mmCIF file with all atom_site columns, C-alpha atoms in Angstrom:
data_model
loop_
_atom_site.group_PDB
_atom_site.id
_atom_site.type_symbol
_atom_site.label_atom_id
_atom_site.label_alt_id
_atom_site.label_comp_id
_atom_site.label_asym_id
_atom_site.label_entity_id
_atom_site.label_seq_id
_atom_site.pdbx_PDB_ins_code
_atom_site.Cartn_x
_atom_site.Cartn_y
_atom_site.Cartn_z
_atom_site.occupancy
_atom_site.B_iso_or_equiv
_atom_site.pdbx_formal_charge
_atom_site.auth_seq_id
_atom_site.auth_comp_id
_atom_site.auth_asym_id
_atom_site.auth_atom_id
_atom_site.pdbx_PDB_model_num
ATOM 1   C CA . MET A 1 1   ? -6.917  -7.866  8.972   1.00 68.00 ? 1   MET A CA 1
ATOM 2   C CA . SER A 1 2   ? -3.934  -5.973  10.342  1.00 80.00 ? 2   SER A CA 1
ATOM 3   C CA . ARG A 1 3   ? -3.830  -2.204  10.603  1.00 81.00 ? 3   ARG A CA 1
ATOM 4   C CA . ARG A 1 4   ? -1.274  -1.914  7.813   1.00 80.00 ? 4   ARG A CA 1
ATOM 5   C CA . THR A 1 5   ? -3.496  -3.982  5.524   1.00 86.00 ? 5   THR A CA 1
ATOM 6   C CA . ALA A 1 6   ? -6.465  -1.837  6.425   1.00 89.00 ? 6   ALA A CA 1
ATOM 7   C CA . GLY A 1 7   ? -4.308  1.232   5.676   1.00 89.00 ? 7   GLY A CA 1
ATOM 8   C CA . VAL A 1 8   ? -3.607  -0.074  2.148   1.00 90.00 ? 8   VAL A CA 1
ATOM 9   C CA . VAL A 1 9   ? -7.293  -0.673  1.537   1.00 92.00 ? 9   VAL A CA 1
ATOM 10  C CA . LEU A 1 10  ? -8.261  2.775   2.786   1.00 94.00 ? 10  LEU A CA 1
ATOM 11  C CA . ALA A 1 11  ? -5.544  4.502   0.749   1.00 94.00 ? 11  ALA A CA 1
ATOM 12  C CA . VAL A 1 12  ? -6.688  2.803   -2.439  1.00 94.00 ? 12  VAL A CA 1
ATOM 13  C CA . ALA A 1 13  ? -10.330 3.573   -1.673  1.00 95.00 ? 13  ALA A CA 1
ATOM 14  C CA . ALA A 1 14  ? -9.473  7.248   -1.011  1.00 95.00 ? 14  ALA A CA 1
ATOM 15  C CA . ALA A 1 15  ? -7.547  7.556   -4.247  1.00 95.00 ? 15  ALA A CA 1
ATOM 16  C CA . VAL A 1 16  ? -10.319 6.009   -6.364  1.00 96.00 ? 16  VAL A CA 1
ATOM 17  C CA . ALA A 1 17  ? -12.921 8.165   -4.662  1.00 96.00 ? 17  ALA A CA 1
ATOM 18  C CA . ALA A 1 18  ? -10.906 11.322  -5.227  1.00 95.00 ? 18  ALA A CA 1
ATOM 19  C CA . ILE A 1 19  ? -10.415 10.609  -8.959  1.00 95.00 ? 19  ILE A CA 1
ATOM 20  C CA . ALA A 1 20  ? -14.109 9.723   -9.406  1.00 95.00 ? 20  ALA A CA 1
ATOM 21  C CA . ALA A 1 21  ? -15.177 12.900  -7.579  1.00 94.00 ? 21  ALA A CA 1
ATOM 22  C CA . THR A 1 22  ? -13.433 15.088  -10.116 1.00 93.00 ? 22  THR A CA 1
ATOM 23  C CA . PHE A 1 23  ? -15.938 13.996  -12.739 1.00 93.00 ? 23  PHE A CA 1
ATOM 24  C CA . LEU A 1 24  ? -18.974 14.640  -10.542 1.00 93.00 ? 24  LEU A CA 1
ATOM 25  C CA . PRO A 1 25  ? -20.632 18.035  -10.110 1.00 91.00 ? 25  PRO A CA 1
ATOM 26  C CA . LEU A 1 26  ? -18.995 20.385  -7.575  1.00 91.00 ? 26  LEU A CA 1
ATOM 27  C CA . SER A 1 27  ? -21.791 22.916  -7.669  1.00 88.00 ? 27  SER A CA 1
ATOM 28  C CA . TRP A 1 28  ? -24.920 23.960  -9.509  1.00 84.00 ? 28  TRP A CA 1
ATOM 29  C CA . VAL A 1 29  ? -26.234 27.470  -10.032 1.00 82.00 ? 29  VAL A CA 1
ATOM 30  C CA . GLY A 1 30  ? -29.404 28.282  -11.803 1.00 79.00 ? 30  GLY A CA 1
ATOM 31  C CA . THR A 1 31  ? -33.197 28.154  -11.614 1.00 77.00 ? 31  THR A CA 1
ATOM 32  C CA . GLY A 1 32  ? -35.662 25.371  -12.066 1.00 68.00 ? 32  GLY A CA 1
ATOM 33  C CA . GLN A 1 33  ? -39.135 25.500  -13.645 1.00 65.00 ? 33  GLN A CA 1
ATOM 34  C CA . GLY A 1 34  ? -40.885 22.189  -13.353 1.00 61.00 ? 34  GLY A CA 1
ATOM 35  C CA . GLN A 1 35  ? -38.714 19.434  -14.712 1.00 68.00 ? 35  GLN A CA 1
ATOM 36  C CA . VAL A 1 36  ? -36.529 21.824  -16.717 1.00 70.00 ? 36  VAL A CA 1
ATOM 37  C CA . ARG A 1 37  ? -33.511 23.416  -15.080 1.00 71.00 ? 37  ARG A CA 1
ATOM 38  C CA . PHE A 1 38  ? -31.561 26.341  -16.394 1.00 77.00 ? 38  PHE A CA 1
ATOM 39  C CA . GLY A 1 39  ? -28.124 26.963  -15.002 1.00 80.00 ? 39  GLY A CA 1
ATOM 40  C CA . PHE A 1 40  ? -24.467 25.899  -14.824 1.00 82.00 ? 40  PHE A CA 1
ATOM 41  C CA . THR A 1 41  ? -23.059 22.648  -13.499 1.00 85.00 ? 41  THR A CA 1
ATOM 42  C CA . THR A 1 42  ? -19.371 22.926  -12.566 1.00 86.00 ? 42  THR A CA 1
ATOM 43  C CA . THR A 1 43  ? -16.985 19.977  -12.234 1.00 87.00 ? 43  THR A CA 1
ATOM 44  C CA . SER A 1 44  ? -13.243 19.868  -11.567 1.00 88.00 ? 44  SER A CA 1
ATOM 45  C CA . TRP A 1 45  ? -12.610 20.137  -15.315 1.00 87.00 ? 45  TRP A CA 1
ATOM 46  C CA . THR A 1 46  ? -15.287 22.195  -16.928 1.00 83.00 ? 46  THR A CA 1
ATOM 47  C CA . THR A 1 47  ? -18.646 24.005  -16.602 1.00 81.00 ? 47  THR A CA 1
ATOM 48  C CA . VAL A 1 48  ? -21.672 22.672  -18.444 1.00 80.00 ? 48  VAL A CA 1
ATOM 49  C CA . VAL A 1 49  ? -24.610 24.911  -19.363 1.00 79.00 ? 49  VAL A CA 1
ATOM 50  C CA . GLU A 1 50  ? -28.072 23.395  -18.845 1.00 76.00 ? 50  GLU A CA 1
ATOM 51  C CA . PRO A 1 51  ? -29.774 22.797  -21.166 1.00 67.00 ? 51  PRO A CA 1
ATOM 52  C CA . VAL A 1 52  ? -26.889 22.080  -23.437 1.00 62.00 ? 52  VAL A CA 1
ATOM 53  C CA . GLU A 1 53  ? -28.657 23.759  -26.356 1.00 59.00 ? 53  GLU A CA 1
ATOM 54  C CA . LEU A 1 54  ? -28.230 27.154  -24.650 1.00 57.00 ? 54  LEU A CA 1
ATOM 55  C CA . GLY A 1 55  ? -24.487 27.154  -24.708 1.00 58.00 ? 55  GLY A CA 1
ATOM 56  C CA . GLU A 1 56  ? -21.301 25.239  -24.887 1.00 56.00 ? 56  GLU A CA 1
ATOM 57  C CA . PHE A 1 57  ? -18.753 24.002  -22.360 1.00 55.00 ? 57  PHE A CA 1
ATOM 58  C CA . ARG A 1 58  ? -16.887 26.746  -20.553 1.00 60.00 ? 58  ARG A CA 1
ATOM 59  C CA . ALA A 1 59  ? -13.302 26.450  -19.390 1.00 59.00 ? 59  ALA A CA 1
ATOM 60  C CA . THR A 1 60  ? -12.798 26.522  -15.664 1.00 68.00 ? 60  THR A CA 1
ATOM 61  C CA . PRO A 1 61  ? -9.769  26.268  -13.373 1.00 71.00 ? 61  PRO A CA 1
ATOM 62  C CA . GLN A 1 62  ? -8.388  22.759  -13.642 1.00 80.00 ? 62  GLN A CA 1
ATOM 63  C CA . VAL A 1 63  ? -8.726  21.982  -9.981  1.00 86.00 ? 63  VAL A CA 1
ATOM 64  C CA . GLY A 1 64  ? -8.841  18.284  -10.768 1.00 90.00 ? 64  GLY A CA 1
ATOM 65  C CA . VAL A 1 65  ? -5.123  18.191  -11.763 1.00 92.00 ? 65  VAL A CA 1
ATOM 66  C CA . PRO A 1 66  ? -3.602  18.308  -8.222  1.00 93.00 ? 66  PRO A CA 1
ATOM 67  C CA . ILE A 1 67  ? -6.317  16.034  -6.970  1.00 95.00 ? 67  ILE A CA 1
ATOM 68  C CA . VAL A 1 68  ? -5.551  13.347  -9.526  1.00 95.00 ? 68  VAL A CA 1
ATOM 69  C CA . VAL A 1 69  ? -1.820  13.787  -8.903  1.00 95.00 ? 69  VAL A CA 1
ATOM 70  C CA . ALA A 1 70  ? -2.295  13.300  -5.180  1.00 95.00 ? 70  ALA A CA 1
ATOM 71  C CA . ALA A 1 71  ? -4.502  10.278  -5.734  1.00 95.00 ? 71  ALA A CA 1
ATOM 72  C CA . VAL A 1 72  ? -1.867  8.615   -8.019  1.00 95.00 ? 72  VAL A CA 1
ATOM 73  C CA . VAL A 1 73  ? 0.863   9.250   -5.449  1.00 95.00 ? 73  VAL A CA 1
ATOM 74  C CA . LEU A 1 74  ? -1.398  7.764   -2.761  1.00 94.00 ? 74  LEU A CA 1
ATOM 75  C CA . LEU A 1 75  ? -1.756  4.603   -4.880  1.00 94.00 ? 75  LEU A CA 1
ATOM 76  C CA . ILE A 1 76  ? 2.020   4.454   -5.155  1.00 93.00 ? 76  ILE A CA 1
ATOM 77  C CA . ALA A 1 77  ? 2.308   4.766   -1.393  1.00 92.00 ? 77  ALA A CA 1
ATOM 78  C CA . ALA A 1 78  ? -0.052  1.826   -0.973  1.00 91.00 ? 78  ALA A CA 1
ATOM 79  C CA . ALA A 1 79  ? 2.042   -0.267  -3.358  1.00 90.00 ? 79  ALA A CA 1
ATOM 80  C CA . LEU A 1 80  ? 5.292   0.550   -1.563  1.00 88.00 ? 80  LEU A CA 1
ATOM 81  C CA . VAL A 1 81  ? 3.951   -1.100  1.588   1.00 86.00 ? 81  VAL A CA 1
ATOM 82  C CA . PHE A 1 82  ? 4.927   -4.435  0.077   1.00 83.00 ? 82  PHE A CA 1
ATOM 83  C CA . LEU A 1 83  ? 8.608   -3.565  -0.030  1.00 80.00 ? 83  LEU A CA 1
ATOM 84  C CA . PRO A 1 84  ? 11.039  -5.193  2.435   1.00 79.00 ? 84  PRO A CA 1
ATOM 85  C CA . ALA A 1 85  ? 10.863  -4.009  5.946   1.00 72.00 ? 85  ALA A CA 1
ATOM 86  C CA . HIS A 1 86  ? 13.989  -1.812  5.761   1.00 70.00 ? 86  HIS A CA 1
ATOM 87  C CA . GLN A 1 87  ? 12.557  0.007   2.703   1.00 72.00 ? 87  GLN A CA 1
ATOM 88  C CA . ARG A 1 88  ? 9.003   0.419   3.984   1.00 74.00 ? 88  ARG A CA 1
ATOM 89  C CA . GLN A 1 89  ? 9.648   3.899   5.348   1.00 83.00 ? 89  GLN A CA 1
ATOM 90  C CA . ALA A 1 90  ? 9.309   5.235   1.773   1.00 86.00 ? 90  ALA A CA 1
ATOM 91  C CA . SER A 1 91  ? 5.657   4.163   1.771   1.00 85.00 ? 91  SER A CA 1
ATOM 92  C CA . ARG A 1 92  ? 4.918   6.170   4.962   1.00 86.00 ? 92  ARG A CA 1
ATOM 93  C CA . ARG A 1 93  ? 6.608   9.341   3.708   1.00 90.00 ? 93  ARG A CA 1
ATOM 94  C CA . THR A 1 94  ? 4.930   9.061   0.308   1.00 92.00 ? 94  THR A CA 1
ATOM 95  C CA . ALA A 1 95  ? 1.526   8.590   1.937   1.00 92.00 ? 95  ALA A CA 1
ATOM 96  C CA . ILE A 1 96  ? 2.063   11.682  4.160   1.00 92.00 ? 96  ILE A CA 1
ATOM 97  C CA . ALA A 1 97  ? 3.039   13.784  1.091   1.00 94.00 ? 97  ALA A CA 1
ATOM 98  C CA . ALA A 1 98  ? 0.111   12.531  -0.980  1.00 94.00 ? 98  ALA A CA 1
ATOM 99  C CA . THR A 1 99  ? -2.417  13.117  1.800   1.00 94.00 ? 99  THR A CA 1
ATOM 100 C CA . GLY A 1 100 ? -1.057  16.564  2.388   1.00 94.00 ? 100 GLY A CA 1
ATOM 101 C CA . VAL A 1 101 ? -1.430  17.481  -1.317  1.00 95.00 ? 101 VAL A CA 1
ATOM 102 C CA . LEU A 1 102 ? -4.917  15.998  -1.369  1.00 95.00 ? 102 LEU A CA 1
ATOM 103 C CA . VAL A 1 103 ? -5.988  17.926  1.717   1.00 95.00 ? 103 VAL A CA 1
ATOM 104 C CA . GLY A 1 104 ? -4.662  21.202  0.281   1.00 94.00 ? 104 GLY A CA 1
ATOM 105 C CA . SER A 1 105 ? -6.241  20.592  -3.109  1.00 94.00 ? 105 SER A CA 1
ATOM 106 C CA . VAL A 1 106 ? -9.674  19.770  -1.749  1.00 95.00 ? 106 VAL A CA 1
ATOM 107 C CA . TRP A 1 107 ? -9.508  22.760  0.585   1.00 95.00 ? 107 TRP A CA 1
ATOM 108 C CA . ALA A 1 108 ? -8.702  25.057  -2.316  1.00 93.00 ? 108 ALA A CA 1
ATOM 109 C CA . THR A 1 109 ? -11.475 23.498  -4.358  1.00 92.00 ? 109 THR A CA 1
ATOM 110 C CA . PHE A 1 110 ? -13.980 23.941  -1.585  1.00 92.00 ? 110 PHE A CA 1
ATOM 111 C CA . MET A 1 111 ? -13.082 27.584  -1.113  1.00 91.00 ? 111 MET A CA 1
ATOM 112 C CA . THR A 1 112 ? -13.240 28.217  -4.859  1.00 88.00 ? 112 THR A CA 1
ATOM 113 C CA . VAL A 1 113 ? -16.734 26.692  -5.114  1.00 88.00 ? 113 VAL A CA 1
ATOM 114 C CA . GLN A 1 114 ? -17.877 28.598  -2.024  1.00 88.00 ? 114 GLN A CA 1
ATOM 115 C CA . ALA A 1 115 ? -16.642 31.906  -3.394  1.00 85.00 ? 115 ALA A CA 1
ATOM 116 C CA . SER A 1 116 ? -18.386 31.301  -6.776  1.00 81.00 ? 116 SER A CA 1
ATOM 117 C CA . LEU A 1 117 ? -21.633 30.536  -5.064  1.00 81.00 ? 117 LEU A CA 1
ATOM 118 C CA . GLU A 1 118 ? -21.376 33.695  -2.908  1.00 80.00 ? 118 GLU A CA 1
ATOM 119 C CA . LEU A 1 119 ? -21.275 35.841  -6.013  1.00 74.00 ? 119 LEU A CA 1
ATOM 120 C CA . PHE A 1 120 ? -24.858 34.975  -6.734  1.00 67.00 ? 120 PHE A CA 1
ATOM 121 C CA . THR A 1 121 ? -25.887 35.313  -3.144  1.00 63.00 ? 121 THR A CA 1
ATOM 122 C CA . ARG A 1 122 ? -24.970 38.957  -3.027  1.00 61.00 ? 122 ARG A CA 1
ATOM 123 C CA . ASP A 1 123 ? -27.469 39.851  -5.761  1.00 58.00 ? 123 ASP A CA 1
ATOM 124 C CA . GLY A 1 124 ? -30.787 39.769  -3.886  1.00 57.00 ? 124 GLY A CA 1
ATOM 125 C CA . ARG A 1 125 ? -32.784 40.775  -6.928  1.00 54.00 ? 125 ARG A CA 1
ATOM 126 C CA . ALA A 1 126 ? -32.414 37.451  -8.748  1.00 58.00 ? 126 ALA A CA 1
ATOM 127 C CA . SER A 1 127 ? -33.989 34.297  -7.496  1.00 68.00 ? 127 SER A CA 1
ATOM 128 C CA . ILE A 1 128 ? -31.233 31.795  -8.152  1.00 75.00 ? 128 ILE A CA 1
ATOM 129 C CA . ASP A 1 129 ? -30.827 28.400  -6.655  1.00 79.00 ? 129 ASP A CA 1
ATOM 130 C CA . ARG A 1 130 ? -27.394 27.318  -5.427  1.00 82.00 ? 130 ARG A CA 1
ATOM 131 C CA . GLU A 1 131 ? -26.241 23.894  -4.236  1.00 84.00 ? 131 GLU A CA 1
ATOM 132 C CA . TYR A 1 132 ? -23.061 22.001  -3.560  1.00 89.00 ? 132 TYR A CA 1
ATOM 133 C CA . GLY A 1 133 ? -22.581 19.031  -5.799  1.00 90.00 ? 133 GLY A CA 1
ATOM 134 C CA . ALA A 1 134 ? -21.991 15.362  -4.860  1.00 93.00 ? 134 ALA A CA 1
ATOM 135 C CA . GLY A 1 135 ? -18.451 15.614  -6.175  1.00 93.00 ? 135 GLY A CA 1
ATOM 136 C CA . LEU A 1 136 ? -17.478 18.121  -3.503  1.00 93.00 ? 136 LEU A CA 1
ATOM 137 C CA . TRP A 1 137 ? -18.786 15.996  -0.639  1.00 94.00 ? 137 TRP A CA 1
ATOM 138 C CA . LEU A 1 138 ? -17.100 12.864  -2.141  1.00 96.00 ? 138 LEU A CA 1
ATOM 139 C CA . LEU A 1 139 ? -13.823 14.797  -2.150  1.00 95.00 ? 139 LEU A CA 1
ATOM 140 C CA . VAL A 1 140 ? -14.252 15.606  1.569   1.00 95.00 ? 140 VAL A CA 1
ATOM 141 C CA . ALA A 1 141 ? -14.927 11.949  2.291   1.00 96.00 ? 141 ALA A CA 1
ATOM 142 C CA . ALA A 1 142 ? -11.886 10.926  0.315   1.00 96.00 ? 142 ALA A CA 1
ATOM 143 C CA . VAL A 1 143 ? -9.699  13.285  2.404   1.00 95.00 ? 143 VAL A CA 1
ATOM 144 C CA . ALA A 1 144 ? -11.055 11.771  5.659   1.00 96.00 ? 144 ALA A CA 1
ATOM 145 C CA . VAL A 1 145 ? -10.442 8.212   4.399   1.00 95.00 ? 145 VAL A CA 1
ATOM 146 C CA . ALA A 1 146 ? -6.927  9.113   3.223   1.00 95.00 ? 146 ALA A CA 1
ATOM 147 C CA . VAL A 1 147 ? -5.998  10.582  6.588   1.00 95.00 ? 147 VAL A CA 1
ATOM 148 C CA . VAL A 1 148 ? -7.159  7.421   8.427   1.00 94.00 ? 148 VAL A CA 1
ATOM 149 C CA . GLY A 1 149 ? -5.388  5.213   5.898   1.00 92.00 ? 149 GLY A CA 1
ATOM 150 C CA . THR A 1 150 ? -2.139  7.112   6.344   1.00 92.00 ? 150 THR A CA 1
ATOM 151 C CA . VAL A 1 151 ? -2.337  6.701   10.097  1.00 91.00 ? 151 VAL A CA 1
ATOM 152 C CA . PHE A 1 152 ? -2.865  2.939   9.654   1.00 88.00 ? 152 PHE A CA 1
ATOM 153 C CA . LEU A 1 153 ? 0.074   2.700   7.289   1.00 84.00 ? 153 LEU A CA 1
ATOM 154 C CA . HIS A 1 154 ? 2.345   3.858   10.158  1.00 78.00 ? 154 HIS A CA 1
ATOM 155 C CA . ALA A 1 155 ? 1.281   0.930   12.305  1.00 71.00 ? 155 ALA A CA 1
ATOM 156 C CA . GLU A 1 156 ? 4.105   -1.360  13.265  1.00 68.00 ? 156 GLU A CA 1
ATOM 157 C CA . PRO A 1 157 ? 3.678   -5.059  12.439  1.00 63.00 ? 157 PRO A CA 1
ATOM 158 C CA . PRO A 1 158 ? 3.093   -7.350  15.491  1.00 62.00 ? 158 PRO A CA 1
ATOM 159 C CA . PRO A 1 159 ? 6.209   -9.200  16.716  1.00 63.00 ? 159 PRO A CA 1
ATOM 160 C CA . PRO A 1 160 ? 6.613   -12.641 15.136  1.00 64.00 ? 160 PRO A CA 1
ATOM 161 C CA . ARG A 1 161 ? 5.428   -15.550 17.202  1.00 65.00 ? 161 ARG A CA 1
ATOM 162 C CA . PRO A 1 162 ? 8.113   -18.032 18.214  1.00 61.00 ? 162 PRO A CA 1
ATOM 163 C CA . GLU A 1 163 ? 7.963   -21.456 16.542  1.00 64.00 ? 163 GLU A CA 1
ATOM 164 C CA . GLY A 1 164 ? 8.491   -24.777 18.245  1.00 58.00 ? 164 GLY A CA 1
ATOM 165 C CA . VAL A 1 165 ? 9.174   -25.251 21.951  1.00 60.00 ? 165 VAL A CA 1
ATOM 166 C CA . VAL A 1 166 ? 9.501   -22.166 24.128  1.00 59.00 ? 166 VAL A CA 1
ATOM 167 C CA . VAL A 1 167 ? 12.166  -22.447 26.810  1.00 60.00 ? 167 VAL A CA 1
ATOM 168 C CA . HIS A 1 168 ? 12.040  -19.975 29.746  1.00 58.00 ? 168 HIS A CA 1
ATOM 169 C CA . ARG A 1 169 ? 15.119  -19.460 31.855  1.00 60.00 ? 169 ARG A CA 1
ATOM 170 C CA . LEU A 1 170 ? 14.640  -19.620 35.602  1.00 53.00 ? 170 LEU A CA 1
ATOM 171 C CA . ASP A 1 171 ? 16.452  -17.569 38.140  1.00 57.00 ? 171 ASP A CA 1
ATOM 172 C CA . ASP A 1 172 ? 18.959  -19.204 40.550  1.00 53.00 ? 172 ASP A CA 1
ATOM 173 C CA . LYS A 1 173 ? 16.501  -19.076 43.441  1.00 54.00 ? 173 LYS A CA 1
ATOM 174 C CA . ASP A 1 174 ? 13.933  -21.033 41.354  1.00 51.00 ? 174 ASP A CA 1
ATOM 175 C CA . ALA A 1 175 ? 16.500  -23.597 40.090  1.00 51.00 ? 175 ALA A CA 1
ATOM 176 C CA . ASP A 1 176 ? 15.457  -26.151 42.743  1.00 52.00 ? 176 ASP A CA 1
ATOM 177 C CA . LEU A 1 177 ? 11.840  -25.948 41.694  1.00 52.00 ? 177 LEU A CA 1
ATOM 178 C CA . ASP A 1 178 ? 12.480  -26.844 38.084  1.00 53.00 ? 178 ASP A CA 1
ATOM 179 C CA . THR A 1 179 ? 10.630  -29.856 36.775  1.00 55.00 ? 179 THR A CA 1
ATOM 180 C CA . PRO A 1 180 ? 12.793  -32.656 35.505  1.00 56.00 ? 180 PRO A CA 1
ATOM 181 C CA . PRO A 1 181 ? 12.221  -34.207 32.116  1.00 55.00 ? 181 PRO A CA 1
ATOM 182 C CA . LEU A 1 182 ? 10.165  -37.082 33.762  1.00 55.00 ? 182 LEU A CA 1
ATOM 183 C CA . GLY A 1 183 ? 7.572   -34.514 34.795  1.00 53.00 ? 183 GLY A CA 1
ATOM 184 C CA . ILE A 1 184 ? 7.882   -35.178 38.535  1.00 58.00 ? 184 ILE A CA 1
ATOM 185 C CA . GLN A 1 185 ? 8.696   -32.203 40.717  1.00 58.00 ? 185 GLN A CA 1
ATOM 186 C CA . VAL A 1 186 ? 11.745  -32.668 42.975  1.00 56.00 ? 186 VAL A CA 1
ATOM 187 C CA . ALA A 1 187 ? 10.854  -32.395 46.652  1.00 61.00 ? 187 ALA A CA 1
ATOM 188 C CA . VAL A 1 188 ? 13.241  -30.201 48.571  1.00 61.00 ? 188 VAL A CA 1
ATOM 189 C CA . LEU A 1 189 ? 13.393  -30.279 52.402  1.00 57.00 ? 189 LEU A CA 1
ATOM 190 C CA . PRO A 1 190 ? 13.507  -26.976 54.240  1.00 61.00 ? 190 PRO A CA 1
ATOM 191 C CA . ASP A 1 191 ? 16.781  -26.000 55.866  1.00 60.00 ? 191 ASP A CA 1
ATOM 192 C CA . ASP A 1 192 ? 15.298  -26.015 59.401  1.00 59.00 ? 192 ASP A CA 1
ATOM 193 C CA . HIS A 1 193 ? 14.388  -29.735 59.226  1.00 55.00 ? 193 HIS A CA 1
ATOM 194 C CA . PRO A 1 194 ? 17.377  -32.076 59.509  1.00 58.00 ? 194 PRO A CA 1
ATOM 195 C CA . GLU A 1 195 ? 17.608  -35.118 57.435  1.00 60.00 ? 195 GLU A CA 1
ATOM 196 C CA . PRO A 1 196 ? 16.212  -38.296 59.157  1.00 60.00 ? 196 PRO A CA 1
ATOM 197 C CA . PRO A 1 197 ? 18.823  -40.512 60.823  1.00 62.00 ? 197 PRO A CA 1
ATOM 198 C CA . ALA A 1 198 ? 20.070  -43.452 58.918  1.00 59.00 ? 198 ALA A CA 1
ATOM 199 C CA . GLY A 1 199 ? 18.944  -46.928 59.991  1.00 58.00 ? 199 GLY A CA 1
ATOM 200 C CA . PRO A 1 200 ? 21.064  -49.558 61.717  1.00 62.00 ? 200 PRO A CA 1
ATOM 201 C CA . GLU A 1 201 ? 23.853  -50.927 59.698  1.00 60.00 ? 201 GLU A CA 1
ATOM 202 C CA . VAL A 1 202 ? 23.334  -54.545 58.712  1.00 56.00 ? 202 VAL A CA 1
ATOM 203 C CA . ARG A 1 203 ? 26.416  -56.694 58.237  1.00 60.00 ? 203 ARG A CA 1
ATOM 204 C CA . THR A 1 204 ? 26.429  -59.794 56.068  1.00 56.00 ? 204 THR A CA 1
ATOM 205 C CA . ARG A 1 205 ? 28.938  -62.530 55.928  1.00 54.00 ? 205 ARG A CA 1
#
């Protein structure tokens, strides 16, 4: 698998993970008594009261919108890799833009969740449990995978291998050492050894 192919796989995986993470809990605040928990579970789209009988869904900042947009653009960048070579630069720029939006969105989401949990930490009179949800950690993992995938998408393809017989050109000083088509190397006498004298001339009638 080439680096560009690995970049496409990682970009798609990061986009799918980011979209799935928006539907998972980002945080939970409440208290637990036995197997029953009372509190609030926050996702990228809404806040759910537990148990549900105690309340309804509450509107929260739609932090999932920029995350989903960045994930869709990242999928488009992965698809643009299959364009011709002279148009493949669009894939790299699109991947950079999508990864940048995803990093910024996840960072803003993390800071929002952290600030909301700190509100309950300041009140020391109440014994309230706080925890980060699986959706938040999945978002962080999606960002890391997206960054690596974007780096791999910038990898240049290896040079094409020549087909058929490869002919190497020799320098002039090596011209006498070239092997003829018969496969027998031509013997060359050094300059300091004169050629052997010719034999006696034989005349025939």
